[in-house]
Short mmCIF file of N, CA, C and O and ligand atoms in Angstrom, two decimals:
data_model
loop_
_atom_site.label_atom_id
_atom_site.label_comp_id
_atom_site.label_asym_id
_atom_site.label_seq_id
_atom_site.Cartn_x
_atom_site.Cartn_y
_atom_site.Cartn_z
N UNK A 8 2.18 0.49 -12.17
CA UNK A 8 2.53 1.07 -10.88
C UNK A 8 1.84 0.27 -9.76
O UNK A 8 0.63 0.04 -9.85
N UNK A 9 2.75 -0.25 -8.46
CA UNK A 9 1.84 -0.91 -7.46
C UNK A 9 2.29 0.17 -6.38
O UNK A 9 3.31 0.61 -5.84
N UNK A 10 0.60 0.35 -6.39
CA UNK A 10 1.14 1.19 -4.83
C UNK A 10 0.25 0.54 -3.87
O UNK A 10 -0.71 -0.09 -4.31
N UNK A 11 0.42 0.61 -2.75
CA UNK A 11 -0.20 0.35 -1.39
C UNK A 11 -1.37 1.53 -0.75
O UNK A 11 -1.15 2.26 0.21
N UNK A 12 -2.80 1.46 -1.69
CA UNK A 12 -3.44 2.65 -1.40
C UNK A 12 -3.69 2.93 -0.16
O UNK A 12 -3.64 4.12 0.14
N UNK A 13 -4.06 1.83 1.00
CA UNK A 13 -4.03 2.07 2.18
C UNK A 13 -3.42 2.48 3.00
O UNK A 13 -3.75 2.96 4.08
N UNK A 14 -1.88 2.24 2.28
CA UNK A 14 -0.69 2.59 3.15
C UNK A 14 -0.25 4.14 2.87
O UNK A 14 0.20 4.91 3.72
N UNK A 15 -0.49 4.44 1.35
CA UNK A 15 -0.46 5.89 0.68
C UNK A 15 -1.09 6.60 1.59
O UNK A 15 -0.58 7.48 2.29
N UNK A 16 -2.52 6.13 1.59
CA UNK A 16 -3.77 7.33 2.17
C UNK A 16 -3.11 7.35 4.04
O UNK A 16 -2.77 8.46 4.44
N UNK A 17 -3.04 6.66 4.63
CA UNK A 17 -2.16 6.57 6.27
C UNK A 17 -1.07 7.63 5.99
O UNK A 17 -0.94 8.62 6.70
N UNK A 18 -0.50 7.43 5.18
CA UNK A 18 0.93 8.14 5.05
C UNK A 18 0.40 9.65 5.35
O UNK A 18 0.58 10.45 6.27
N UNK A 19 -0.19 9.66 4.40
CA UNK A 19 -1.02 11.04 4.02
C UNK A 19 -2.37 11.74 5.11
O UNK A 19 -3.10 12.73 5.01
N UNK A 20 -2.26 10.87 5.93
CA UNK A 20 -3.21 11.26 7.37
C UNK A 20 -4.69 11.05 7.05
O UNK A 20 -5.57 11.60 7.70
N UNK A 21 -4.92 10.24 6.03
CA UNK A 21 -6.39 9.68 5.62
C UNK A 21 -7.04 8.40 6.15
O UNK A 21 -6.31 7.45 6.40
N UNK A 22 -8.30 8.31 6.32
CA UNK A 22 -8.44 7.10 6.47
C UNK A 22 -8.49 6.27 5.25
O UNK A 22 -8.37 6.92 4.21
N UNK A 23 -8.63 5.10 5.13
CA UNK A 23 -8.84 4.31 3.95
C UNK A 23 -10.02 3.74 3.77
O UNK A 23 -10.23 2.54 3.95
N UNK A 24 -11.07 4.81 3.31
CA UNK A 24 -12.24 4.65 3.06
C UNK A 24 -12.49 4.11 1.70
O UNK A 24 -11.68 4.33 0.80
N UNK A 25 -13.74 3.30 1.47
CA UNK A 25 -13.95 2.14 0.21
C UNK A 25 -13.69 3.30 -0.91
O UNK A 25 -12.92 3.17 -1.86
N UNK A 26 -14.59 4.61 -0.59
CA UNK A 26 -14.40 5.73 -1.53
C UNK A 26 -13.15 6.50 -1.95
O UNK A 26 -12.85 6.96 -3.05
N UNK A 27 -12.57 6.51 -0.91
CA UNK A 27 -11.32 7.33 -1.42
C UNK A 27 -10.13 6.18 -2.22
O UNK A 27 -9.27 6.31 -3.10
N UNK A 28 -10.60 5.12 -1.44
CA UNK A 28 -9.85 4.05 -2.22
C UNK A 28 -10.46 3.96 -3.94
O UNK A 28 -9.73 4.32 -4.86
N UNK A 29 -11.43 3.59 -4.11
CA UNK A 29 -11.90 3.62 -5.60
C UNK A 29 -11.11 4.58 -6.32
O UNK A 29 -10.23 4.39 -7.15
N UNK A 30 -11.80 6.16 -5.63
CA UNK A 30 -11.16 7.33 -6.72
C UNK A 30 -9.66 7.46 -6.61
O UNK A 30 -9.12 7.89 -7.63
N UNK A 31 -8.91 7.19 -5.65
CA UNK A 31 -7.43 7.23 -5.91
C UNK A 31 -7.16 6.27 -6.90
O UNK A 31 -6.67 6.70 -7.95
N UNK A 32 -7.39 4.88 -6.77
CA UNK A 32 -7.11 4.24 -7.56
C UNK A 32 -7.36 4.57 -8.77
O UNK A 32 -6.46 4.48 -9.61
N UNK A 33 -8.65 5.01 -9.12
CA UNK A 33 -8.98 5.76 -10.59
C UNK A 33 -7.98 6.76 -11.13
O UNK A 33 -7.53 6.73 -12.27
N UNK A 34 -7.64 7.79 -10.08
CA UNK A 34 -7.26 8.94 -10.91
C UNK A 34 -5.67 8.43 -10.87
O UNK A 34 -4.92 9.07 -11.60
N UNK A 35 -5.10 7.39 -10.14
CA UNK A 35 -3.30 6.72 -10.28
C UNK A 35 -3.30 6.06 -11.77
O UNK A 35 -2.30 5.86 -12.46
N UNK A 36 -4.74 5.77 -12.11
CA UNK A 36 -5.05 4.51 -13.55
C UNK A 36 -5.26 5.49 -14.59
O UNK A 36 -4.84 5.11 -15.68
N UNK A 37 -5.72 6.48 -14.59
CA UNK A 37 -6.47 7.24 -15.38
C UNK A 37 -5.80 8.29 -15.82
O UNK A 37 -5.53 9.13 -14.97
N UNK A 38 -5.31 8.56 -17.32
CA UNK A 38 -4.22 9.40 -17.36
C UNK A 38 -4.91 10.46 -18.35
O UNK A 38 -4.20 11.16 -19.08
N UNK A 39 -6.88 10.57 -18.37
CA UNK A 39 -7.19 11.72 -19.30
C UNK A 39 -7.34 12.97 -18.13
O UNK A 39 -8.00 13.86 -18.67
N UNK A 40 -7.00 13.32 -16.88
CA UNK A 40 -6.98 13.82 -16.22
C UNK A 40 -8.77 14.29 -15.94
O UNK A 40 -9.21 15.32 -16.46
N UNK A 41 -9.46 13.60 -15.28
CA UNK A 41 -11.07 13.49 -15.60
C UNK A 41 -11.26 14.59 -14.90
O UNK A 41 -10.37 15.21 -14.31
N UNK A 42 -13.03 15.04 -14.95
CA UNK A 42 -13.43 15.73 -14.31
C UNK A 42 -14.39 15.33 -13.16
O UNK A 42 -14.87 14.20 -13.18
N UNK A 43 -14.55 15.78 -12.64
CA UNK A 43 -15.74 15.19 -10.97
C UNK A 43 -16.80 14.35 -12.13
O UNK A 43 -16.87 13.14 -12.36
N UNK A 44 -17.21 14.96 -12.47
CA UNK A 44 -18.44 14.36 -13.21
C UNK A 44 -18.02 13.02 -14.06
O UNK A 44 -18.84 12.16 -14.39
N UNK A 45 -16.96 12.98 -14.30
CA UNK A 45 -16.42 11.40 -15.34
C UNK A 45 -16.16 10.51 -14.41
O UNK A 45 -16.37 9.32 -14.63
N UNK A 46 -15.58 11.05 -12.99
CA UNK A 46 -14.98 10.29 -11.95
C UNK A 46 -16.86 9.38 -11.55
O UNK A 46 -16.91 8.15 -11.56
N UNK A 47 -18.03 10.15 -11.28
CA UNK A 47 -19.06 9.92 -10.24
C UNK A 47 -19.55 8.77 -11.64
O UNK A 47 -20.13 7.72 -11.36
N UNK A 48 -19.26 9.09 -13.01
CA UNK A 48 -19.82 7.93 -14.14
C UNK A 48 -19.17 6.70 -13.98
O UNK A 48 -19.71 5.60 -14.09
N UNK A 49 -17.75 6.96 -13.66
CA UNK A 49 -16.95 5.70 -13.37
C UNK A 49 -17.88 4.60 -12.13
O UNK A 49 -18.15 3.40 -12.20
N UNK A 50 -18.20 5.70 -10.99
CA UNK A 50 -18.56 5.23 -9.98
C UNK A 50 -20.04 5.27 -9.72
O UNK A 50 -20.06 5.94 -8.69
N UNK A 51 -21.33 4.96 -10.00
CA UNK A 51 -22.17 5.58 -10.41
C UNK A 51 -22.58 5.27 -8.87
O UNK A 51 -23.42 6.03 -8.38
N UNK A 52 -22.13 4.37 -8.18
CA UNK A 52 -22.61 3.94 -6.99
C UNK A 52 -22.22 5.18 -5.37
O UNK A 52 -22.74 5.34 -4.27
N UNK A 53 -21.11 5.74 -6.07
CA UNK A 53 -20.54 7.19 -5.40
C UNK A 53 -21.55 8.40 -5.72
O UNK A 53 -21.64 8.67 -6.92
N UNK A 54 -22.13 8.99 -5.05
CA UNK A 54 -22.63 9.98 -5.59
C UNK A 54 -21.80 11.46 -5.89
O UNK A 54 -20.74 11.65 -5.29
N UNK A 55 -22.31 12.49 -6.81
CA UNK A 55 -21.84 13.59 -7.04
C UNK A 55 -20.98 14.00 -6.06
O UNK A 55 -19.76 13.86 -5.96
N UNK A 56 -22.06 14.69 -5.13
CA UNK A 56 -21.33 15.60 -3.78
C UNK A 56 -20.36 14.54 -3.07
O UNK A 56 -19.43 15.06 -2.44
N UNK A 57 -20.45 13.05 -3.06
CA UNK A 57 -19.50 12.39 -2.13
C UNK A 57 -17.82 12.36 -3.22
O UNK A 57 -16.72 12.60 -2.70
N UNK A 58 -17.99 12.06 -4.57
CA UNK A 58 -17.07 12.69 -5.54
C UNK A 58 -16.20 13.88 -4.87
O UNK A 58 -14.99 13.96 -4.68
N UNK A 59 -17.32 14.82 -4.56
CA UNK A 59 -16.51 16.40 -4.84
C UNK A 59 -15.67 16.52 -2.87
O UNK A 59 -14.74 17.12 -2.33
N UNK A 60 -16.77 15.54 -2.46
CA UNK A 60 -16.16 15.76 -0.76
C UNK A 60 -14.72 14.51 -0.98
O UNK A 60 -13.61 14.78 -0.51
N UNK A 61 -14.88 13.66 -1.47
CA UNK A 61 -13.81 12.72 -1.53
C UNK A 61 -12.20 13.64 -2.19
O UNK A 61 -11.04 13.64 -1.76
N UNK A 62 -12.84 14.29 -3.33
CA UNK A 62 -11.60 15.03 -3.76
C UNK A 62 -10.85 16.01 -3.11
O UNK A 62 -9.64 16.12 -2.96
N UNK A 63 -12.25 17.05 -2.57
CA UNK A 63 -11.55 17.73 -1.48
C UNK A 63 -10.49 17.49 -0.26
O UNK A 63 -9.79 18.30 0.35
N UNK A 64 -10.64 16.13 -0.13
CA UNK A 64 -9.97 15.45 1.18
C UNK A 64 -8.73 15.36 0.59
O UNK A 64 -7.79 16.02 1.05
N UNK A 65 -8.52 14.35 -0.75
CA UNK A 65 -7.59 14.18 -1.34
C UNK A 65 -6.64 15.14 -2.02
O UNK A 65 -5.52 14.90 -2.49
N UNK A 66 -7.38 16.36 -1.97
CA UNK A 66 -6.65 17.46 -2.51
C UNK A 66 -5.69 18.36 -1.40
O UNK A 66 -4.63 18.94 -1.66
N UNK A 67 -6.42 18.27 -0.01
CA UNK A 67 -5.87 18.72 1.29
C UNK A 67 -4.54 17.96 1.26
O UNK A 67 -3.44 18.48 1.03
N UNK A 68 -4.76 16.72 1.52
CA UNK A 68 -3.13 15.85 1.47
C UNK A 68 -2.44 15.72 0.56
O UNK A 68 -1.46 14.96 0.60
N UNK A 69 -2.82 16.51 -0.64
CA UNK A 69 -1.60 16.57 -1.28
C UNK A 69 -1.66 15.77 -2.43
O UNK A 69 -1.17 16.25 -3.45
N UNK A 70 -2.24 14.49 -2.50
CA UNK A 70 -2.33 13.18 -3.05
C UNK A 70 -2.68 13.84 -4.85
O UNK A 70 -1.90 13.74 -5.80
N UNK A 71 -3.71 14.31 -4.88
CA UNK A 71 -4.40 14.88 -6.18
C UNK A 71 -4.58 16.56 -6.19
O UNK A 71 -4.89 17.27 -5.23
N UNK A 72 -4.31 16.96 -7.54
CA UNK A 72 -4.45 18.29 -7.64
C UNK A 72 -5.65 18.45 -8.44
O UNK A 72 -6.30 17.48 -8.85
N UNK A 73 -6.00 19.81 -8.68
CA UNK A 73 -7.05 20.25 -9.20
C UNK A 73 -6.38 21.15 -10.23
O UNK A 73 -5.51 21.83 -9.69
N UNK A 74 -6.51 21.40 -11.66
CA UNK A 74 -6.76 22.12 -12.34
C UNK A 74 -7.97 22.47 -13.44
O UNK A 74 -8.99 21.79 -13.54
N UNK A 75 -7.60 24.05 -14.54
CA UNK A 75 -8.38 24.19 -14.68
C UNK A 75 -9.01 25.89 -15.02
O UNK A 75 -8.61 26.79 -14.27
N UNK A 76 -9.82 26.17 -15.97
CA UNK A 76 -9.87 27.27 -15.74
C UNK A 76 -11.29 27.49 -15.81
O UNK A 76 -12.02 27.78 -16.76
N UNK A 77 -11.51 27.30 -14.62
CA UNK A 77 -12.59 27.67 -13.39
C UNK A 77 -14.12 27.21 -14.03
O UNK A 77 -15.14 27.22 -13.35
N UNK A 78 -14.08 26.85 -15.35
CA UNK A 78 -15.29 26.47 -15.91
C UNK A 78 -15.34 24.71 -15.97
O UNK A 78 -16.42 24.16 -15.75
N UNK A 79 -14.09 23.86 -16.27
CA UNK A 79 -14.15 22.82 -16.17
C UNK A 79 -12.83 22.50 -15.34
O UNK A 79 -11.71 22.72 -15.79
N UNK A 80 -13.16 21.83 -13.77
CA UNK A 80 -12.26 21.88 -13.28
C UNK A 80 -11.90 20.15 -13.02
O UNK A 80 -12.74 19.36 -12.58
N UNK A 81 -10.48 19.78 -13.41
CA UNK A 81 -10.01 18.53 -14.03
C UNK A 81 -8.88 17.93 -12.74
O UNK A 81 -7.85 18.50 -12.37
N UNK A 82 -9.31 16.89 -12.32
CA UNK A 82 -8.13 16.00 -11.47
C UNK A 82 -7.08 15.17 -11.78
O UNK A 82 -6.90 14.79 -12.93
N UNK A 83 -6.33 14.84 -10.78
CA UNK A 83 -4.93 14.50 -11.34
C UNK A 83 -4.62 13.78 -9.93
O UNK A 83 -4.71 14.13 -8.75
N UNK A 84 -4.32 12.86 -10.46
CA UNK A 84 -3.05 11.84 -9.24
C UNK A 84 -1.64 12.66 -9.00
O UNK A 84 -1.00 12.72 -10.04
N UNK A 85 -0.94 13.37 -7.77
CA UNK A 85 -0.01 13.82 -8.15
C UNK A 85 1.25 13.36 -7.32
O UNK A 85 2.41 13.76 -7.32
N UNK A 86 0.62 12.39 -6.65
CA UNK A 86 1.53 11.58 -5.86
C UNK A 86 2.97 11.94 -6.56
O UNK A 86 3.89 12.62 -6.09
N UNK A 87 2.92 11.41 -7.58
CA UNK A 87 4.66 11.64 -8.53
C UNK A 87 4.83 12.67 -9.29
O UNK A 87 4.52 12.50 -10.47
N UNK A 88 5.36 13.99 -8.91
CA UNK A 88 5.66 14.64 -9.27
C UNK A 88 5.79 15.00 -11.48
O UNK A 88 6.58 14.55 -12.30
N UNK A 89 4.97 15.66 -11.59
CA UNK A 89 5.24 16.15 -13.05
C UNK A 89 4.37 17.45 -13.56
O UNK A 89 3.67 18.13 -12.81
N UNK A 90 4.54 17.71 -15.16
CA UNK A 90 3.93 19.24 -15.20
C UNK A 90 3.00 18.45 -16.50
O UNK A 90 2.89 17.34 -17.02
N UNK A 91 2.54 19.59 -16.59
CA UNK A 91 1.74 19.16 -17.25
C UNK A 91 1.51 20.18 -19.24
O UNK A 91 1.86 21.35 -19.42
N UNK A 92 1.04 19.50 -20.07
CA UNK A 92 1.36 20.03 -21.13
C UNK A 92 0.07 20.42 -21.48
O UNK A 92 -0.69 19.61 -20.96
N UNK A 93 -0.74 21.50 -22.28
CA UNK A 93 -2.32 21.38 -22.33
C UNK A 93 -2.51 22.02 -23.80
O UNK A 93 -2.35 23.23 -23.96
N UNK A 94 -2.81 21.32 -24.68
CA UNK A 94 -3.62 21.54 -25.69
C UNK A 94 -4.61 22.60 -25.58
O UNK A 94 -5.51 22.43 -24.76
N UNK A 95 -4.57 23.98 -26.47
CA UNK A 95 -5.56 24.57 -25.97
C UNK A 95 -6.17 24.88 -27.21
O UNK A 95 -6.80 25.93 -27.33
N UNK A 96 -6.05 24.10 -28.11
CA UNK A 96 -6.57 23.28 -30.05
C UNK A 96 -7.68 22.16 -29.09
O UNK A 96 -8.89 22.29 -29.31
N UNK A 97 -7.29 21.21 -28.20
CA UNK A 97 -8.10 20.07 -28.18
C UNK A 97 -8.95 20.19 -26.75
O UNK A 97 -10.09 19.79 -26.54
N UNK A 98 -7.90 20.97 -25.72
CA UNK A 98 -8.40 21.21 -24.05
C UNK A 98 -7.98 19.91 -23.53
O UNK A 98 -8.48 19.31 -22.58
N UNK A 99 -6.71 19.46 -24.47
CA UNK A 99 -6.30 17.57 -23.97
C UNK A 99 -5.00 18.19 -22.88
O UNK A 99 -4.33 19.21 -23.06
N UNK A 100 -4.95 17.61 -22.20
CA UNK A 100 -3.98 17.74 -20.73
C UNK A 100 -2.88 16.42 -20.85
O UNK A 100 -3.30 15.28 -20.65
N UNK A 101 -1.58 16.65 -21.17
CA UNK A 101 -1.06 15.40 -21.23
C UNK A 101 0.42 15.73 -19.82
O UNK A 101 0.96 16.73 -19.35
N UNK A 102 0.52 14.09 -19.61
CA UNK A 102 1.73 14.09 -18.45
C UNK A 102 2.82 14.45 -19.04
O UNK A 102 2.91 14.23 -20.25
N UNK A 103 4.00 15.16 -18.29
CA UNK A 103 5.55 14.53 -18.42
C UNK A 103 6.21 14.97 -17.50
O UNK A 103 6.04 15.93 -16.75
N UNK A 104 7.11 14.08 -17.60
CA UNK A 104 8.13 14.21 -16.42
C UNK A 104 9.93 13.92 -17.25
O UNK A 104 10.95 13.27 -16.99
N UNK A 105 9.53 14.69 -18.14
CA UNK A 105 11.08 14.50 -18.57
C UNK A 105 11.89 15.61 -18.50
O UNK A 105 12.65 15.91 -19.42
N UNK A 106 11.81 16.14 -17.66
CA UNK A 106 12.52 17.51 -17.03
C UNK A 106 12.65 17.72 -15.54
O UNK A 106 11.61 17.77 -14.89
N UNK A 107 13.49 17.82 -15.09
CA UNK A 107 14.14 18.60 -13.96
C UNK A 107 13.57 19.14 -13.17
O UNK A 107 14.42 19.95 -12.81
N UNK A 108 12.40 19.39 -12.37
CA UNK A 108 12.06 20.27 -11.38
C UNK A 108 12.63 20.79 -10.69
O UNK A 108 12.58 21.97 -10.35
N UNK A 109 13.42 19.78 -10.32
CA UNK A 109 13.90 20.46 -8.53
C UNK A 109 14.98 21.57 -8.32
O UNK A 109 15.08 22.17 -7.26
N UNK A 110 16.01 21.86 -9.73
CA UNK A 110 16.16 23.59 -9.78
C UNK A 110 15.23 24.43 -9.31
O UNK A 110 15.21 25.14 -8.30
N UNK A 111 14.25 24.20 -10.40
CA UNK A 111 12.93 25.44 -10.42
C UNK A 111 12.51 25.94 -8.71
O UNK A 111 12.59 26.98 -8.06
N UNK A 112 11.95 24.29 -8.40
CA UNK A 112 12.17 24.45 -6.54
C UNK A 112 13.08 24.98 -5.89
O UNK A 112 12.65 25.77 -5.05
N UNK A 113 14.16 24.89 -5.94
CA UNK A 113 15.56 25.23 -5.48
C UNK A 113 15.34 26.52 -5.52
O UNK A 113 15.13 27.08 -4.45
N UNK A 114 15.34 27.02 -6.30
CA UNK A 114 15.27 28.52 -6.76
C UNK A 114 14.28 29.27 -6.04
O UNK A 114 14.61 30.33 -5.50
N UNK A 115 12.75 28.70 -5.95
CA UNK A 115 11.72 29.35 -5.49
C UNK A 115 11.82 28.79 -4.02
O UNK A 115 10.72 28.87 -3.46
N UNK A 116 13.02 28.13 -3.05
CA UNK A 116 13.28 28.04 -2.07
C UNK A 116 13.78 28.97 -1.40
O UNK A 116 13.43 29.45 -0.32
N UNK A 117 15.32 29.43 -2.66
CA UNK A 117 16.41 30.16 -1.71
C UNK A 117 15.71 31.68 -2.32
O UNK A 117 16.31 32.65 -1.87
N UNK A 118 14.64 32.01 -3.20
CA UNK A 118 13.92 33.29 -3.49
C UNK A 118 13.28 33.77 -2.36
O UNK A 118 13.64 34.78 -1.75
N UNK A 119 12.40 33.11 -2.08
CA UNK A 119 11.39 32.61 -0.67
C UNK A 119 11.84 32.70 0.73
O UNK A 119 11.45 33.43 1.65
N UNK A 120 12.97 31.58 0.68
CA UNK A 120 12.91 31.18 2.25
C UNK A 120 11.99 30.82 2.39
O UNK A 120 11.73 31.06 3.57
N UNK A 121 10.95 30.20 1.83
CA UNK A 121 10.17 29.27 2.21
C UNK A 121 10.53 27.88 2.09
O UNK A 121 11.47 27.46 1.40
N UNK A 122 9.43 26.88 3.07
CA UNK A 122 9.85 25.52 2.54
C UNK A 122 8.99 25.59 1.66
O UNK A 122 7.92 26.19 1.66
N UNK A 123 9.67 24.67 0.56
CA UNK A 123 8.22 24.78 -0.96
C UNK A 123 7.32 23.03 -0.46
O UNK A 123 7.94 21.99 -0.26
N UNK A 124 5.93 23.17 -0.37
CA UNK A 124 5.28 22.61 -0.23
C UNK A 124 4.33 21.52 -1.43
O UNK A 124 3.76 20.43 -1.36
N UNK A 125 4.60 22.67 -2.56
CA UNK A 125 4.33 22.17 -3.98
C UNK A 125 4.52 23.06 -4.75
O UNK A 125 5.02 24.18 -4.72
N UNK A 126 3.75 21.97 -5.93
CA UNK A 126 3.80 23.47 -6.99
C UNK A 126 3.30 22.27 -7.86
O UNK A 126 3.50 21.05 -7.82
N UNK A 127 2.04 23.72 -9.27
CA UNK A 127 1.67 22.87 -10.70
C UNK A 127 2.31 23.38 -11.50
O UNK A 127 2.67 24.50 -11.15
N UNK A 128 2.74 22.98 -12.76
CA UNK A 128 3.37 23.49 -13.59
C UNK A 128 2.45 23.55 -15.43
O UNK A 128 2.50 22.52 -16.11
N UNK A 129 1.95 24.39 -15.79
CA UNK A 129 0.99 24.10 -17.05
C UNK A 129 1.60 24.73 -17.86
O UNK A 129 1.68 25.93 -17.63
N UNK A 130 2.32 24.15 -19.19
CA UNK A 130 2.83 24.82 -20.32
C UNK A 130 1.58 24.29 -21.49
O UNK A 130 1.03 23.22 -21.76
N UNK A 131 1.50 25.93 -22.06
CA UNK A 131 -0.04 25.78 -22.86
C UNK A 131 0.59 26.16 -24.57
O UNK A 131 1.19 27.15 -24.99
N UNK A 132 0.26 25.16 -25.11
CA UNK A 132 0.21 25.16 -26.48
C UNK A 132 -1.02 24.95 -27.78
O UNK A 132 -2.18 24.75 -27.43
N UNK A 133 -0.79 24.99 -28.73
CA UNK A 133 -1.75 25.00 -29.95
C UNK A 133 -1.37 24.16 -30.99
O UNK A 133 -0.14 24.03 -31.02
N UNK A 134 -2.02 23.48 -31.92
CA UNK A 134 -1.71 22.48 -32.63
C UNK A 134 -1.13 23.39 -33.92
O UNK A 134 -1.83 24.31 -34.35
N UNK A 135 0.20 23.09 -34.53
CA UNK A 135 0.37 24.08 -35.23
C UNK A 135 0.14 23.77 -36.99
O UNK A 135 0.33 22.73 -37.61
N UNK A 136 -0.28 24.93 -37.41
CA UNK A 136 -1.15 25.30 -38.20
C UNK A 136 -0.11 24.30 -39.75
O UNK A 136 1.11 24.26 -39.96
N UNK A 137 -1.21 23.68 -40.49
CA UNK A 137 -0.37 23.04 -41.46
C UNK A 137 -0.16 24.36 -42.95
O UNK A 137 -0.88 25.05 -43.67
N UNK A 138 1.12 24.12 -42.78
CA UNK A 138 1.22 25.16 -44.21
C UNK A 138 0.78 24.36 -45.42
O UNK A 138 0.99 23.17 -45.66
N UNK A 139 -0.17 25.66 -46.42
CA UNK A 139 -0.47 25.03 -47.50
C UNK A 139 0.14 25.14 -48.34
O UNK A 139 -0.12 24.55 -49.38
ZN1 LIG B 207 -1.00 14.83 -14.67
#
C-alpha cells in the first residue's frame, strides 16, 4: 500500500508530526492490531503518554480505531474500511474485507436518518473443538 502520510494526516485536519507519522505508518504496516504498549516498544524513542496522546488524535480523525474489552485496548489503521474477526481461543484479531458493508450502512442510514459517520464491526468466534 503507498499512501501519502502527510497528505492522509492534512486530509484528516492533522498536522504531520514526526510522531504521528511513525505510528500511522506502523499501525497501516502492522496487521497484529497492537496495543499502546507494543506501539511505544516499536518506538522506544516515543514515550508512553506521547503513544496514548498520538492515538487519541488519530482516533478523533477517524484514521485509527480502538478496540477491545476495556482490559487490553488494541489499535487499528482504519483508513480502509473492514470488520474484524476475533479469536476468543487465541484473543488473535484478524482483517477482512470480503463482504459488503455498505447495505448494513444503508440500512442504519434510512433506520436513523442519520448521516453514518462510522462504524466497527467484531464477529467473535472459538477454535472449534477437534472430535475424538
Ligand atoms: Zn483491522
Amino acid at each position: 500500500m503507498t499512501v501519502d502520510l502527510k497528505e492522509l494526516l492534512k486530509t484528516h485536519g492533522l498536522k504531520a508530526t514526526a510522531q504521528r507519522l511513525s505510528i500511522l505508518d506502523y499501525l497501516i504496516h502492522c496487521h497484529t492490531h497492537p496495543t499502546a504498549e507494543e506501539i511505544h516498544e516499536a518506538f522506544p524513542e516515543i514515550s508512553l503518554a506521547t503513544v496514548y496522546n498520538t492515538l487519541e488524535k488519530l482516533i478523533a480523525s477517524k484514521l485509527v480505531i480502538v478496540m477491545g474489552d476495556g482490559l487490553t485496548r488494541r489499535y487499528d489503521y482504519y483508513g480502509e474500511p473492514h470488520y474484524h474477526i476475533i479469536n476468543k481461543t487465541t484473543g488473535e484479531i484478524l482483517d477482512a474485507d470480503n463482504f459488503d458493508l455498505h447495505p448494513l450502512l444503508d440500512a442504519a442510514r434510512s433506520a436513523s436518518g442519520l448521516t453514518i459517520t462510522g462504524f466497527n464491526i467484531e464477529v467473535y468466534g472459538e477454535n472449534q473443538k477437534k472430535e475424538e
